[in-house]
Coordinates of C-alpha atoms (C1' of nucleotides) in Angstrom, one line a residue:
Chain G
X1 CA 0.0 0.0 0.0
X2 CA 1.4 3.4 -1.0
X3 CA 1.2 6.1 1.6
X4 CA 1.5 9.7 0.3
X5 CA 2.0 12.7 2.4
X6 CA 0.8 16.2 1.7
X7 CA 3.4 18.6 3.0
X8 CA 1.1 21.6 2.5
X9 CA -1.7 20.1 4.6
X10 CA -2.4 21.4 8.1
X11 CA -2.9 17.8 9.2
X12 CA 0.2 16.6 11.0
X13 CA 2.2 14.0 9.1
X14 CA 1.8 11.3 11.7
X15 CA -2.0 11.8 11.5
X16 CA -2.0 11.6 7.7
X17 CA -0.1 8.3 8.0
X18 CA -2.6 7.1 10.6
X19 CA -5.5 8.1 8.5
X20 CA -4.3 6.4 5.4
X21 CA -3.7 3.2 7.2
X22 CA -7.2 3.2 8.7
X23 CA -8.5 3.8 5.2
X24 CA -6.4 0.9 3.9
X25 CA -7.8 -1.4 6.6
X26 CA -11.4 -0.3 6.0
X27 CA -11.3 -0.9 2.2
X28 CA -9.3 -4.2 2.4
X29 CA -6.0 -3.1 1.0
X30 CA -4.6 -4.0 4.3
X31 CA -5.6 -7.5 5.4
X32 CA -6.0 -8.5 9.1
X33 CA -2.6 -9.8 10.3
X34 CA -0.8 -8.2 7.4
X35 CA 2.6 -6.8 8.2
X36 CA 3.1 -3.1 7.9
X37 CA 6.3 -1.7 6.6
X38 CA 9.0 -1.2 9.2
X39 CA 9.2 2.2 10.8
X40 CA 12.5 2.8 9.2
X41 CA 11.4 1.6 5.8
X42 CA 8.3 3.7 5.7
X43 CA 10.2 6.7 7.0
X44 CA 12.7 6.4 4.2
X45 CA 10.1 5.7 1.6
X46 CA 8.2 8.9 2.3
X47 CA 11.3 10.8 3.1
X48 CA 10.5 11.7 6.7
X49 CA 12.0 11.1 10.1
X50 CA 11.4 7.7 11.6
X51 CA 10.2 9.2 14.9
X52 CA 7.2 10.6 13.0
X53 CA 6.3 7.1 11.6
X54 CA 6.8 5.7 15.1
X55 CA 4.4 8.2 16.5
X56 CA 1.8 7.2 13.9
X57 CA 2.2 3.5 14.8
X58 CA 2.0 4.2 18.5
X59 CA -1.3 6.0 17.9
X60 CA -2.7 3.2 15.7
X61 CA -1.7 0.8 18.4
X62 CA -3.4 2.8 21.1
X63 CA -6.5 3.0 19.0
X64 CA -6.4 -0.8 18.5
X65 CA -5.9 -0.9 14.7
X66 CA -2.5 -2.5 14.8
X67 CA -0.3 -4.3 17.2
X68 CA 3.4 -4.8 17.3
X69 CA 4.8 -8.3 17.5
X70 CA 8.3 -8.2 18.8
X71 CA 9.5 -10.7 16.3
X72 CA 8.0 -9.3 13.1
X73 CA 7.2 -5.6 13.7
X74 CA 3.9 -4.0 13.2
X75 CA 0.8 -5.9 12.0
X76 CA -2.8 -5.2 11.3
X77 CA -5.0 -6.5 14.1
X78 CA -6.7 -9.8 13.5
X79 CA -10.0 -9.0 15.0
X80 CA -11.5 -5.6 15.6
X81 CA -14.0 -4.7 18.2
X82 CA -17.1 -4.5 16.2
X83 CA -18.9 -2.3 18.6
X84 CA -20.6 -0.5 15.7
X85 CA -19.8 2.9 17.3
X86 CA -18.0 6.0 16.3
X87 CA -15.7 7.8 18.7
X88 CA -17.2 10.9 20.3
X89 CA -14.7 12.9 18.3
X90 CA -15.9 11.4 15.0
X91 CA -19.6 11.9 16.0
X92 CA -18.9 15.5 16.7
X93 CA -17.1 15.9 13.4
X94 CA -20.0 14.2 11.6
X95 CA -22.4 16.6 13.3
X96 CA -20.4 19.5 11.9
X97 CA -20.2 18.1 8.4
X98 CA -24.0 17.5 8.3
X99 CA -24.6 21.0 9.5
X100 CA -22.5 22.3 6.6
X101 CA -24.3 20.0 4.2
X102 CA -27.6 21.4 5.3
X103 CA -26.5 25.0 4.8
X104 CA -25.2 24.2 1.4
X105 CA -28.7 23.1 0.4
X106 CA -28.0 19.3 0.4
X107 CA -31.0 17.2 1.2
X108 CA -30.6 14.1 3.4
X109 CA -31.0 12.0 0.3
X110 CA -28.3 13.8 -1.5
X111 CA -26.0 13.5 1.5
X112 CA -26.7 9.8 1.6
X113 CA -25.8 9.5 -2.1
X114 CA -22.5 11.1 -1.4
X115 CA -21.9 8.7 1.5
X116 CA -22.8 5.7 -0.6
X117 CA -20.2 6.7 -3.2
X118 CA -17.6 6.9 -0.4
X119 CA -18.8 3.6 1.1
X120 CA -18.4 1.8 -2.3
X121 CA -14.9 3.2 -2.4
Chain I
X1 CA -27.7 31.9 20.9
X2 CA -25.4 30.7 23.6
X3 CA -21.9 29.8 22.6
X4 CA -20.0 27.6 25.0
X5 CA -16.3 26.8 24.9
X6 CA -14.8 23.5 25.9
X7 CA -11.4 24.2 27.4
X8 CA -10.4 20.6 27.3
X9 CA -11.1 20.2 23.6
X10 CA -8.3 19.9 21.1
X11 CA -10.3 22.0 18.7
X12 CA -9.0 25.6 18.7
X13 CA -11.3 28.0 20.4
X14 CA -11.9 30.1 17.2
X15 CA -12.9 26.9 15.4
X16 CA -15.3 26.0 18.2
X17 CA -17.0 29.4 17.8
X18 CA -17.1 29.0 14.1
X19 CA -18.5 25.5 14.4
X20 CA -21.3 26.5 16.7
X21 CA -22.3 29.4 14.6
X22 CA -22.5 27.2 11.5
X23 CA -24.6 24.7 13.6
X24 CA -26.8 27.6 14.7
X25 CA -27.4 28.6 11.1
X26 CA -28.1 25.1 9.9
X27 CA -30.7 24.4 12.6
X28 CA -32.4 27.8 12.4
X29 CA -31.4 29.2 15.7
X30 CA -29.6 31.9 13.7
X31 CA -31.9 33.4 11.0
X32 CA -30.6 34.8 7.7
X33 CA -29.8 38.4 8.2
X34 CA -29.7 38.1 12.0
X35 CA -27.1 40.2 13.7
X36 CA -24.3 38.5 15.6
X37 CA -22.9 39.9 18.8
X38 CA -20.0 42.3 18.4
X39 CA -16.5 40.8 18.7
X40 CA -16.0 42.5 22.0
X41 CA -19.3 41.5 23.4
X42 CA -18.9 37.9 22.5
X43 CA -15.4 37.8 23.8
X44 CA -16.5 39.2 27.2
X45 CA -19.5 36.9 27.3
X46 CA -17.4 33.7 27.0
X47 CA -14.4 35.1 28.7
X48 CA -11.8 34.9 26.0
X49 CA -9.4 37.1 24.1
X50 CA -11.3 39.2 21.5
X51 CA -8.6 38.4 18.9
X52 CA -9.9 34.8 19.1
X53 CA -13.5 35.9 18.3
X54 CA -12.2 38.1 15.6
X55 CA -10.4 35.2 14.0
X56 CA -13.6 33.1 14.1
X57 CA -15.6 35.9 12.4
X58 CA -12.9 36.3 9.8
X59 CA -13.1 32.6 9.0
X60 CA -16.9 32.7 8.8
X61 CA -16.7 35.6 6.4
X62 CA -14.2 33.8 4.2
X63 CA -16.4 30.8 4.1
X64 CA -19.4 32.9 3.2
X65 CA -21.5 32.2 6.3
X66 CA -21.6 35.8 7.5
X67 CA -20.9 39.3 6.2
X68 CA -20.0 42.5 7.9
X69 CA -21.8 45.7 7.5
X70 CA -20.0 48.9 8.7
X71 CA -23.0 50.1 10.5
X72 CA -24.4 47.1 12.2
X73 CA -21.5 44.7 12.6
X74 CA -21.6 41.0 11.6
X75 CA -24.8 39.5 10.2
X76 CA -25.8 36.0 9.0
X77 CA -25.9 35.9 5.2
X78 CA -29.3 36.4 3.6
X79 CA -29.0 33.7 1.0
X80 CA -26.5 30.9 0.9
X81 CA -25.0 29.4 -2.2
X82 CA -27.0 26.2 -2.4
X83 CA -24.3 24.5 -4.4
X84 CA -25.1 21.3 -2.6
X85 CA -21.5 20.6 -2.1
X86 CA -19.2 19.9 0.8
X87 CA -15.8 21.6 1.0
X88 CA -12.9 19.3 0.0
X89 CA -11.8 19.3 3.7
X90 CA -15.2 18.1 4.8
X91 CA -15.4 15.4 2.1
X92 CA -12.0 14.2 3.3
X93 CA -13.1 14.1 6.9
X94 CA -16.3 12.3 5.9
X95 CA -14.1 9.7 4.1
X96 CA -12.2 9.2 7.3
X97 CA -15.3 8.9 9.4
X98 CA -16.8 6.4 7.1
X99 CA -13.6 4.3 7.1
X100 CA -13.7 4.2 10.9
X101 CA -17.4 3.3 10.9
X102 CA -16.7 0.4 8.5
X103 CA -13.8 -0.9 10.7
X104 CA -16.1 -0.7 13.8
X105 CA -18.5 -3.0 12.0
X106 CA -21.2 -0.5 11.2
X107 CA -23.2 -1.3 8.1
X108 CA -24.2 1.5 5.7
X109 CA -27.8 1.3 7.0
X110 CA -26.6 1.7 10.6
X111 CA -24.4 4.6 9.6
X112 CA -27.4 6.2 7.9
X113 CA -29.5 5.8 11.0
X114 CA -26.9 7.7 13.0
X115 CA -26.9 10.4 10.3
X116 CA -30.7 10.6 10.4
X117 CA -30.7 11.1 14.1
X118 CA -28.2 14.0 13.7
X119 CA -30.2 15.5 10.8
X120 CA -33.3 15.6 13.0
X121 CA -31.5 16.6 16.2
Chain O
X1 CA 4.9 18.6 43.7
X2 CA 8.4 17.3 43.2
X3 CA 9.0 14.8 40.6
X4 CA 12.1 12.7 40.8
X5 CA 13.6 10.5 38.2
X6 CA 15.5 7.3 38.7
X7 CA 18.0 7.1 35.8
X8 CA 18.9 3.6 36.8
X9 CA 15.4 2.3 36.5
X10 CA 14.3 0.2 33.6
X11 CA 11.0 2.2 33.5
X12 CA 11.1 4.8 30.8
X13 CA 11.4 8.3 32.1
X14 CA 8.1 9.4 30.5
X15 CA 6.4 6.5 32.3
X16 CA 8.0 7.5 35.6
X17 CA 6.7 11.0 35.2
X18 CA 3.3 9.7 34.3
X19 CA 3.3 7.4 37.3
X20 CA 4.2 10.1 39.8
X21 CA 1.6 12.4 38.5
X22 CA -1.1 9.7 38.8
X23 CA 0.2 9.1 42.4
X24 CA 0.0 12.8 43.1
X25 CA -3.6 12.9 41.9
X26 CA -4.6 9.9 43.9
X27 CA -3.3 11.1 47.2
X28 CA -4.5 14.7 46.7
X29 CA -1.1 16.4 46.3
X30 CA -2.5 17.4 42.9
X31 CA -6.0 18.9 43.1
X32 CA -8.6 18.7 40.3
X33 CA -8.1 21.6 37.9
X34 CA -4.6 22.4 39.3
X35 CA -2.1 23.5 36.7
X36 CA 0.9 21.3 36.1
X37 CA 4.3 22.7 35.4
X38 CA 4.9 23.6 31.8
X39 CA 6.6 21.1 29.6
X40 CA 9.7 23.2 29.4
X41 CA 9.8 24.1 33.1
X42 CA 9.5 20.4 34.2
X43 CA 12.0 19.3 31.6
X44 CA 14.5 21.9 32.9
X45 CA 13.7 21.1 36.6
X46 CA 14.5 17.4 36.2
X47 CA 17.2 17.9 33.6
X48 CA 15.7 16.1 30.7
X49 CA 14.5 16.8 27.2
X50 CA 11.2 18.5 26.9
X51 CA 10.0 16.0 24.3
X52 CA 10.1 13.4 27.1
X53 CA 7.9 15.5 29.3
X54 CA 5.7 16.2 26.4
X55 CA 5.3 12.4 25.8
X56 CA 4.3 11.9 29.5
X57 CA 1.7 14.7 29.2
X58 CA 0.3 13.2 26.0
X59 CA 0.0 9.8 27.7
X60 CA -1.7 11.3 30.7
X61 CA -4.1 13.2 28.4
X62 CA -5.0 10.0 26.5
X63 CA -5.6 8.2 29.7
X64 CA -7.9 11.0 30.8
X65 CA -5.9 12.2 33.9
X66 CA -5.2 15.7 32.6
X67 CA -6.2 18.0 29.8
X68 CA -4.5 20.8 28.1
X69 CA -6.1 24.2 28.0
X70 CA -4.7 26.2 25.2
X71 CA -4.5 29.3 27.4
X72 CA -2.9 27.9 30.5
X73 CA -1.2 24.7 29.7
X74 CA -1.8 21.3 31.3
X75 CA -4.2 20.9 34.1
X76 CA -5.5 18.0 36.2
X77 CA -8.9 16.9 35.1
X78 CA -11.9 18.3 37.1
X79 CA -13.9 15.1 37.1
X80 CA -12.8 11.6 36.7
X81 CA -14.7 8.7 35.3
X82 CA -15.4 6.9 38.5
X83 CA -16.1 3.6 36.7
X84 CA -14.5 1.8 39.7
X85 CA -12.5 -0.4 37.3
X86 CA -8.9 -1.2 36.7
X87 CA -7.5 -1.3 33.2
X88 CA -6.9 -4.8 31.9
X89 CA -3.2 -4.2 32.1
X90 CA -3.4 -3.3 35.8
X91 CA -5.6 -6.3 36.5
X92 CA -3.1 -8.6 34.9
X93 CA -0.3 -7.0 36.9
X94 CA -2.3 -7.4 40.1
X95 CA -2.8 -11.1 39.3
X96 CA 1.0 -11.4 39.0
X97 CA 1.7 -9.6 42.2
X98 CA -0.8 -11.7 44.1
X99 CA 0.7 -14.9 42.7
X100 CA 4.1 -13.7 44.0
X101 CA 2.6 -12.8 47.4
X102 CA 1.2 -16.3 47.6
X103 CA 4.5 -18.0 46.8
X104 CA 6.3 -15.8 49.4
X105 CA 3.9 -17.2 52.0
X106 CA 1.8 -14.1 52.5
X107 CA -1.7 -14.8 53.6
X108 CA -4.6 -12.8 52.1
X109 CA -4.9 -10.9 55.4
X110 CA -1.2 -10.0 55.4
X111 CA -1.5 -8.9 51.8
X112 CA -4.5 -6.7 52.7
X113 CA -2.5 -5.2 55.5
X114 CA 0.1 -4.2 53.0
X115 CA -2.5 -2.7 50.8
X116 CA -4.0 -0.8 53.6
X117 CA -0.7 0.8 54.5
X118 CA -0.4 1.9 50.9
X119 CA -4.0 3.1 50.8
X120 CA -3.4 5.3 53.8
X121 CA -0.3 6.4 52.2
Chain N
X1 CA 1.1 -27.0 32.2
X2 CA 0.4 -25.1 29.0
X3 CA 2.2 -21.9 28.4
X4 CA 0.7 -19.5 25.9
X5 CA 2.3 -16.4 24.4
X6 CA 0.4 -13.3 23.5
X7 CA 2.1 -11.8 20.5
X8 CA 0.3 -8.5 20.8
X9 CA 1.4 -8.0 24.4
X10 CA 3.9 -5.3 25.3
X11 CA 5.3 -7.7 27.9
X12 CA 8.5 -9.4 26.6
X13 CA 8.0 -13.0 25.8
X14 CA 10.6 -14.2 28.3
X15 CA 8.6 -12.3 31.0
X16 CA 5.4 -13.8 29.9
X17 CA 6.9 -17.3 30.3
X18 CA 8.3 -16.3 33.7
X19 CA 5.0 -14.9 34.8
X20 CA 3.0 -18.0 33.8
X21 CA 5.4 -20.3 35.6
X22 CA 5.1 -18.2 38.8
X23 CA 1.4 -18.3 38.4
X24 CA 1.5 -22.1 38.0
X25 CA 3.6 -22.4 41.1
X26 CA 1.3 -20.2 43.1
X27 CA -1.9 -22.0 42.2
X28 CA -0.5 -25.5 42.5
X29 CA -0.4 -26.5 38.9
X30 CA 3.3 -26.8 39.3
X31 CA 4.3 -28.8 42.3
X32 CA 7.4 -28.3 44.3
X33 CA 10.2 -30.4 42.8
X34 CA 8.3 -30.9 39.6
X35 CA 10.4 -31.0 36.5
X36 CA 10.0 -28.2 33.9
X37 CA 10.3 -28.9 30.2
X38 CA 13.7 -28.5 28.7
X39 CA 14.5 -25.2 27.1
X40 CA 14.5 -26.7 23.7
X41 CA 11.3 -28.6 24.2
X42 CA 9.4 -25.6 25.5
X43 CA 10.8 -23.4 22.8
X44 CA 9.6 -25.8 20.1
X45 CA 6.2 -26.2 21.8
X46 CA 5.4 -22.5 21.8
X47 CA 7.3 -21.8 18.6
X48 CA 9.9 -19.3 19.8
X49 CA 13.6 -18.9 19.9
X50 CA 15.2 -21.1 22.6
X51 CA 17.3 -18.2 23.7
X52 CA 14.1 -16.6 24.9
X53 CA 13.1 -19.6 27.0
X54 CA 16.6 -19.8 28.4
X55 CA 16.3 -16.2 29.5
X56 CA 13.1 -16.9 31.3
X57 CA 14.6 -19.8 33.1
X58 CA 17.6 -17.8 34.1
X59 CA 15.4 -15.1 35.5
X60 CA 13.3 -17.7 37.5
X61 CA 16.5 -19.2 38.8
X62 CA 17.8 -15.8 39.9
X63 CA 14.5 -15.1 41.7
X64 CA 14.6 -18.4 43.4
X65 CA 11.6 -20.0 41.9
X66 CA 13.4 -22.9 40.2
X67 CA 16.8 -24.6 40.3
X68 CA 18.7 -26.5 37.8
X69 CA 20.1 -29.9 38.4
X70 CA 22.7 -31.2 35.9
X71 CA 21.0 -34.5 35.5
X72 CA 17.3 -33.6 35.2
X73 CA 17.2 -30.0 34.0
X74 CA 15.1 -27.4 35.6
X75 CA 12.8 -28.1 38.6
X76 CA 10.5 -26.1 40.7
X77 CA 12.1 -25.3 44.1
X78 CA 11.2 -27.7 46.9
X79 CA 10.8 -25.1 49.6
X80 CA 10.3 -21.3 49.1
X81 CA 11.6 -18.7 51.4
X82 CA 8.4 -17.7 53.1
X83 CA 9.6 -14.3 53.9
X84 CA 6.2 -13.0 53.4
X85 CA 7.5 -10.1 51.4
X86 CA 7.0 -8.7 47.9
X87 CA 10.0 -7.6 45.9
X88 CA 10.6 -3.8 45.8
X89 CA 9.5 -3.8 42.2
X90 CA 6.2 -5.5 43.0
X91 CA 5.6 -3.2 45.9
X92 CA 6.1 -0.2 43.6
X93 CA 3.8 -1.7 41.0
X94 CA 1.2 -2.3 43.7
X95 CA 1.5 1.3 44.8
X96 CA 0.8 2.4 41.2
X97 CA -2.2 0.0 40.8
X98 CA -3.7 1.2 44.0
X99 CA -3.3 4.8 43.0
X100 CA -5.2 4.1 39.8
X101 CA -7.9 2.2 41.7
X102 CA -8.3 5.3 43.9
X103 CA -8.6 7.7 41.0
X104 CA -11.2 5.4 39.3
X105 CA -13.3 5.8 42.4
X106 CA -12.8 2.3 43.8
X107 CA -13.1 2.1 47.6
X108 CA -10.6 0.0 49.6
X109 CA -13.4 -2.6 50.1
X110 CA -14.1 -2.8 46.4
X111 CA -10.4 -3.2 45.7
X112 CA -10.2 -6.0 48.3
X113 CA -13.2 -7.7 46.7
X114 CA -11.3 -7.7 43.4
X115 CA -8.2 -9.1 45.1
X116 CA -10.3 -11.8 46.8
X117 CA -11.6 -13.0 43.4
X118 CA -8.1 -13.2 42.1
X119 CA -6.9 -15.0 45.2
X120 CA -9.6 -17.6 44.8
X121 CA -9.3 -17.9 41.0
Chain L
dG1 C1' 16.6 -7.3 12.4
dT2 C1' 12.6 -4.8 15.0
dG3 C1' 10.2 -1.0 17.7
dG4 C1' 11.0 2.0 21.8
dT5 C1' 13.3 5.7 24.0
dC6 C1' 15.9 9.9 24.4
dT7 C1' 18.5 14.1 23.1
dA8 C1' 19.3 18.9 21.4
dG9 C1' 17.5 22.0 18.8
dA10 C1' 14.0 24.0 15.7
dC11 C1' 9.5 25.9 14.0
dC12 C1' 4.5 26.4 14.3
dA13 C1' -0.5 27.3 15.9
dC14 C1' -3.0 29.2 19.3
dC15 C1' -4.1 32.7 22.6
Chain W
dG1 C1' 3.6 32.5 26.8
dT2 C1' 1.8 27.5 25.9
dG3 C1' 1.8 22.7 23.9
dG4 C1' 2.4 20.2 19.4
dT5 C1' 5.2 18.7 15.7
dC6 C1' 9.3 17.5 13.3
dT7 C1' 14.3 16.5 12.4
dA8 C1' 18.8 14.0 12.6
dG9 C1' 21.0 11.3 15.1
dA10 C1' 21.9 7.9 18.9
dC11 C1' 21.4 3.9 22.1
dC12 C1' 18.8 0.0 24.0
dA13 C1' 15.8 -4.3 24.8
dC14 C1' 14.0 -8.0 22.5
dG15 C1' 14.3 -12.1 19.7

DNA sequence: GTGGTCTAGACCACC
DNA sequence: GTGGTCTAGACCACG
């Protein structure tokens, strides 16, 4: 899986890495148990400091998306908690996005169409 | 409309103000053309630096939610561009949120149920 | 509150800081809402890099013990989730400790006496 | 006695082995004088490097839980020093755990109930 | 080989 | 002023 960084973005690099890996897991490009690139390899690949990649992996670990096996590095978790819930943070963001959709004149149906396109990937 | 700040939030204060005003517009608590409090008044009311409020108003103006009138200060826009589109930033956020929903085991239907509750709310 | 680091310990410095702050909160030396030393001040005081202190604060934030107010730095949380539960990690540790107590010949009563002394503190 | 390794754990593998053997001794699954599997046998059984098992056995020997006999390999100690004391390390850990229990709102009684369940279990 | 930790110094957003 | 982020380099524990 290719990870690309947008230097101009206001989103911190470690967050961008985290986001893209979560995306990869959600759409199947990263399979459960699959090994992620090593911290050093990924750092070199995208031309950043390895501490930054390490921070991204630490965050993903804390969130339960990956784990680190001492023998083989970082891997995608085998089983996720399918609690069918969004974090409070994400719910708050969703609330904001929907408010913006409403102001822009989007109907609920139109909003759902947009979501469906994203869901399909 | 009451604006409340969460000191513990990682969202910058000026963003929180901006977000709450957009929410207010979307759910009708702020009517088109309605006058917003002055920068100084709002700053005093919520006990923050007026520079911060000013930053929020500037952002809202840039995004087209409000306009400033020399005589009467800031007012909610009369008519919004009903372009039925989300900003790129919001679309990207929505993509992230949906990816997290998928990993958490939420089906599209369940996600839509959540959205509907927010739409109504 | 004085924080002292044991360089010889195998426990990472950022963990030692985290541990001592949790101890301080639990025994009342750190009051709810109280401001912690700034990252830089604490780093200088104990003669370490500020990144290390920052890491400790980030961890404490994630665990919900403190929050950072953009205006005044890091503060002890006002209200804790009184879920009356230990983390899985701590429960596992407790299990280990109790097994060691048993092998050393400690009875349950003697173990409780030890705990009581610690509780009083 | 079956020893199982958690790849996702942050606890080093040699520590996990050591912990489980101490647990086995404390709850009687390992009798005094009982012979432990050879380093190589255990390493093969759980699919890890034999150096790791060796490290666990060395640690257990240092702590006085087992001894090695040239003829018959590693055995559980016959008689333990019933000094009724925890190691400094464990006492420090217990102090940490209790501080977390206090912050989580657990009373001393509730903490003791948890301990009792572990003692029995 | 791997990730984890730490340093010394820098820049940035927010307020 | 604050914390947050990032770099370039180093050392360590683990396996």
